[in-house]
Amino acid sequence: MKISLIAAVADNGIIGRNGYLPWRLKSDLRRFRELTMKHTVIVGRRTYQSIVKRLGHPLEGRRTIVVTRDHHFACECEVAYSLQEALARAQSDEEVFIAGGAELYQTALPLAERLYLTRVHANPEGDALFARLKEDEWQCTFLGEWPSDAENEFASTFLVYDRKQAPATFINLEYARHDEQRAVMERIKREGACPFCPENRRAGEVLEPLWRGKHWVLVPNRWPYEFITLHALAITERHLRFFHELTATETAELIELLTWAWKNYELQAYSIGIRCGEPHLTGATVDHLHVQLVVADPDTTKPGYERVRFAMGPKPPTPG
């Protein structure tokens, strides 16, 4: 699924005023329709309401998902209570469009692979700004200019930005638990390769195997949880994202691996954790199927002792 942002942005960064576009640009509206037709469009509540007020109905020919925190909000379209929920619903789509407003753009930008931007050559007053871009992360393609005329209040330029390295393809830094882990993963992300695929594994980053089979390898977790006696990762030897993609042979070998660990470490109990799919939705840092094998420390008298917590799902926004 490609996540794309589509927006019209003034030279001063303004995208809206009182919930509406501060200009009249028919060329941009036509382009928006052509690009988004037959796709899923994700919008915030106020953007949705401004569309309905302007058109008299939701966008035609498109699936609209409205993101709102208001659990009492009802409308003709689908409603999601977070961007993550909206993206999960559209995960089978080839391309999904984020169409505003400002807060949704800000949240979605780190996940986006493409931006469709109409640069409006004006400096209107407004109360909504587009998210700030780091230009060095994007490759910009110029597609055309439109002069001001009877249908277009201001001149505009249409640009497409493609991220030089697609985000969250293999690495999600949001869930790194240690500074060292973040530093290592930042370097891996820049390289654009999956660190768990056999051809990309580096000594010291993926530790020496405890057990190796044809389809799985069991390695110590380089950054183990606190208050454990064992924390290992069982990693597939081919790039998979979902548990249901395993063959019967691969599933049988995973059971063999777990049986070996149970016998070799004389385990009385153990826990396993599995996350599948988009890392920003699951809480994972690497988008390659792996199984966390955890044995909690039974000594609850240790200072500061806490139960092991396997985080699942997206992180809530930081207050303030």
GROMACS .gro file of C-alpha atoms in nm, residues 40-218:
model
  179
   40THR     CA    1  -0.956   0.547  -0.085
   41VAL     CA    2  -0.936   0.903   0.047
   42ILE     CA    3  -0.869   0.960   0.418
   43VAL     CA    4  -0.970   1.296   0.564
   44GLY     CA    5  -1.019   1.456   0.902
   45ARG     CA    6  -1.365   1.541   1.029
   46ARG     CA    7  -1.352   1.913   0.952
   47THR     CA    8  -1.216   1.851   0.602
   48TYR     CA    9  -1.497   1.604   0.541
   49GLN     CA   10  -1.757   1.853   0.663
   50SER     CA   11  -1.619   2.129   0.439
   51ILE     CA   12  -1.634   1.894   0.138
   52VAL     CA   13  -1.996   1.804   0.209
   53LYS     CA   14  -2.089   2.168   0.262
   54ARG     CA   15  -1.927   2.267  -0.068
   55LEU     CA   16  -2.054   1.976  -0.278
   56GLY     CA   17  -2.371   1.883  -0.092
   57HIS     CA   18  -2.250   1.521  -0.065
   58PRO     CA   19  -1.931   1.318   0.001
   59LEU     CA   20  -1.675   1.266  -0.275
   60GLU     CA   21  -1.826   1.056  -0.552
   61GLY     CA   22  -1.651   0.753  -0.698
   62ARG     CA   23  -1.416   0.724  -0.403
   63ARG     CA   24  -1.416   0.545  -0.071
   64THR     CA   25  -1.388   0.806   0.203
   65ILE     CA   26  -1.269   0.727   0.555
   66VAL     CA   27  -1.318   1.007   0.807
   67VAL     CA   28  -1.072   1.023   1.098
   68THR     CA   29  -1.207   1.175   1.419
   69ARG     CA   30  -1.162   1.144   1.795
   70ASP     CA   31  -1.534   1.201   1.844
   71HIS     CA   32  -1.691   0.860   1.904
   72HIS     CA   33  -2.037   1.013   1.862
   73PHE     CA   34  -1.965   1.147   1.513
   74ALA     CA   35  -2.178   0.989   1.240
   75CYS     CA   36  -2.180   1.046   0.864
   76GLU     CA   37  -2.250   0.874   0.533
   77CYS     CA   38  -1.890   0.749   0.506
   78GLU     CA   39  -1.673   0.517   0.712
   79VAL     CA   40  -1.544   0.656   1.040
   80ALA     CA   41  -1.211   0.568   1.204
   81TYR     CA   42  -1.082   0.693   1.536
   82SER     CA   43  -0.716   0.718   1.436
   83LEU     CA   44  -0.507   0.738   1.120
   84GLN     CA   45  -0.368   0.395   1.204
   85GLU     CA   46  -0.718   0.247   1.210
   86ALA     CA   47  -0.802   0.410   0.876
   87LEU     CA   48  -0.484   0.278   0.715
   88ALA     CA   49  -0.548  -0.071   0.851
   89ARG     CA   50  -0.889  -0.071   0.681
   90ALA     CA   51  -0.731   0.029   0.349
   91GLN     CA   52  -0.425  -0.194   0.368
   92SER     CA   53  -0.526  -0.398   0.061
   93ASP     CA   54  -0.539  -0.084  -0.158
   94GLU     CA   55  -0.260  -0.011  -0.404
   95GLU     CA   56  -0.255   0.361  -0.317
   96VAL     CA   57  -0.431   0.559  -0.043
   97PHE     CA   58  -0.467   0.938  -0.044
   98ILE     CA   59  -0.448   1.157   0.267
   99ALA     CA   60  -0.637   1.478   0.186
  100GLY     CA   61  -0.624   1.691   0.502
  101GLY     CA   62  -0.651   1.871   0.726
  102ALA     CA   63  -0.334   2.004   0.882
  103GLU     CA   64  -0.316   1.765   1.179
  104LEU     CA   65  -0.374   1.460   0.960
  105TYR     CA   66  -0.105   1.574   0.714
  106GLN     CA   67   0.138   1.617   1.003
  107THR     CA   68   0.064   1.269   1.136
  108ALA     CA   69   0.076   1.100   0.795
  109LEU     CA   70   0.385   1.268   0.651
  110PRO     CA   71   0.640   1.030   0.813
  111LEU     CA   72   0.452   0.737   0.656
  112ALA     CA   73   0.407   0.887   0.309
  113GLU     CA   74   0.592   0.772   0.000
  114ARG     CA   75   0.451   1.033  -0.240
  115LEU     CA   76   0.322   1.391  -0.221
  116TYR     CA   77   0.098   1.548  -0.485
  117LEU     CA   78   0.135   1.920  -0.422
  118THR     CA   79  -0.017   2.216  -0.598
  119ARG     CA   80   0.195   2.519  -0.512
  120VAL     CA   81  -0.042   2.816  -0.509
  121HIS     CA   82   0.146   3.136  -0.585
  122ALA     CA   83  -0.019   3.359  -0.328
  123ASN     CA   84   0.019   3.452   0.039
  124PRO     CA   85  -0.334   3.439   0.177
  125GLU     CA   86  -0.431   3.467   0.539
  126GLY     CA   87  -0.524   3.139   0.701
  127ASP     CA   88  -0.521   2.927   1.014
  128ALA     CA   89  -0.399   2.592   0.881
  129LEU     CA   90  -0.044   2.519   0.764
  130PHE     CA   91   0.095   2.226   0.568
  131ALA     CA   92   0.351   2.002   0.735
  132ARG     CA   93   0.712   2.112   0.696
  133LEU     CA   94   0.909   1.908   0.442
  134LYS     CA   95   1.271   1.802   0.469
  135GLU     CA   96   1.359   1.868   0.105
  136ASP     CA   97   1.664   1.638   0.108
  137GLU     CA   98   1.437   1.337   0.175
  138TRP     CA   99   1.234   1.390  -0.142
  139GLN     CA  100   1.284   1.378  -0.518
  140CYS     CA  101   1.073   1.650  -0.680
  141THR     CA  102   0.925   1.623  -1.031
  142PHE     CA  103   0.788   1.932  -1.205
  143LEU     CA  104   0.467   1.854  -1.393
  144GLY     CA  105   0.333   2.188  -1.507
  145GLU     CA  106   0.226   2.546  -1.445
  146TRP     CA  107  -0.121   2.699  -1.461
  147PRO     CA  108  -0.173   3.075  -1.498
  148SER     CA  109  -0.440   3.271  -1.318
  149ASP     CA  110  -0.753   3.312  -1.528
  150ALA     CA  111  -1.131   3.326  -1.498
  151GLU     CA  112  -1.140   2.977  -1.338
  152ASN     CA  113  -0.824   3.004  -1.132
  153GLU     CA  114  -0.782   3.287  -0.886
  154PHE     CA  115  -0.404   3.244  -0.860
  155ALA     CA  116  -0.127   3.095  -1.072
  156SER     CA  117  -0.008   2.755  -0.953
  157THR     CA  118   0.257   2.489  -1.009
  158PHE     CA  119   0.190   2.117  -0.983
  159LEU     CA  120   0.468   1.905  -0.833
  160VAL     CA  121   0.507   1.542  -0.731
  161TYR     CA  122   0.750   1.449  -0.454
  162ASP     CA  123   0.868   1.089  -0.421
  163ARG     CA  124   1.052   0.989  -0.108
  164LYS     CA  125   1.409   0.898  -0.194
  165GLN     CA  126   1.381   0.602   0.040
  166ALA     CA  127   1.035   0.469   0.116
  167PRO     CA  128   0.962   0.494   0.488
  168ALA     CA  129   0.863   0.210   0.717
  169THR     CA  130   0.943  -0.046   0.445
  170PHE     CA  131   1.168  -0.254   0.667
  171ILE     CA  132   1.250  -0.035   0.969
  172ASN     CA  133   1.029   0.163   1.206
  173LEU     CA  134   1.235   0.382   1.437
  174GLU     CA  135   0.932   0.493   1.638
  175TYR     CA  136   0.945   0.180   1.852
  176ALA     CA  137   1.321   0.160   1.917
  177ARG     CA  138   1.366   0.107   2.292
  178HIS     CA  139   1.732   0.211   2.330
  179ASP     CA  140   1.954   0.489   2.195
  180GLU     CA  141   2.204   0.235   2.060
  181GLN     CA  142   1.922   0.043   1.891
  182ARG     CA  143   1.795   0.364   1.729
  183ALA     CA  144   2.143   0.456   1.602
  184VAL     CA  145   2.197   0.113   1.446
  185MET     CA  146   1.852   0.112   1.287
  186GLU     CA  147   1.890   0.464   1.149
  187ARG     CA  148   2.195   0.342   0.956
  188ILE     CA  149   2.011   0.029   0.839
  189LYS     CA  150   1.711   0.235   0.727
  190ARG     CA  151   1.934   0.461   0.518
  191GLU     CA  152   2.063   0.152   0.337
  192GLY     CA  153   1.707   0.048   0.253
  193ALA     CA  154   1.762  -0.324   0.317
  194CYS     CA  155   1.586  -0.567   0.550
  195PRO     CA  156   1.833  -0.647   0.833
  196PHE     CA  157   1.668  -0.984   0.903
  197CYS     CA  158   1.704  -1.125   0.550
  198PRO     CA  159   2.001  -1.368   0.545
  199GLU     CA  160   2.188  -1.179   0.271
  200ASN     CA  161   2.176  -0.855   0.473
  201ARG     CA  162   2.259  -0.980   0.822
  202ARG     CA  163   2.570  -0.831   0.974
  203ALA     CA  164   2.779  -0.986   1.248
  204GLY     CA  165   2.716  -0.802   1.571
  205GLU     CA  166   2.381  -0.662   1.459
  206VAL     CA  167   2.208  -0.998   1.436
  207LEU     CA  168   2.387  -1.203   1.702
  208GLU     CA  169   2.533  -1.551   1.659
  209PRO     CA  170   2.264  -1.822   1.629
  210LEU     CA  171   2.159  -2.035   1.922
  211TRP     CA  172   1.989  -2.275   1.680
  212ARG     CA  173   1.973  -2.290   1.302
  213GLY     CA  174   1.742  -2.483   1.073
  214LYS     CA  175   1.662  -2.467   0.704
  215HIS     CA  176   1.377  -2.217   0.742
  216TRP     CA  177   1.438  -2.049   1.080
  217VAL     CA  178   1.726  -1.920   1.289
  218LEU     CA  179   1.709  -1.851   1.664
   0.00000   0.00000   0.00000
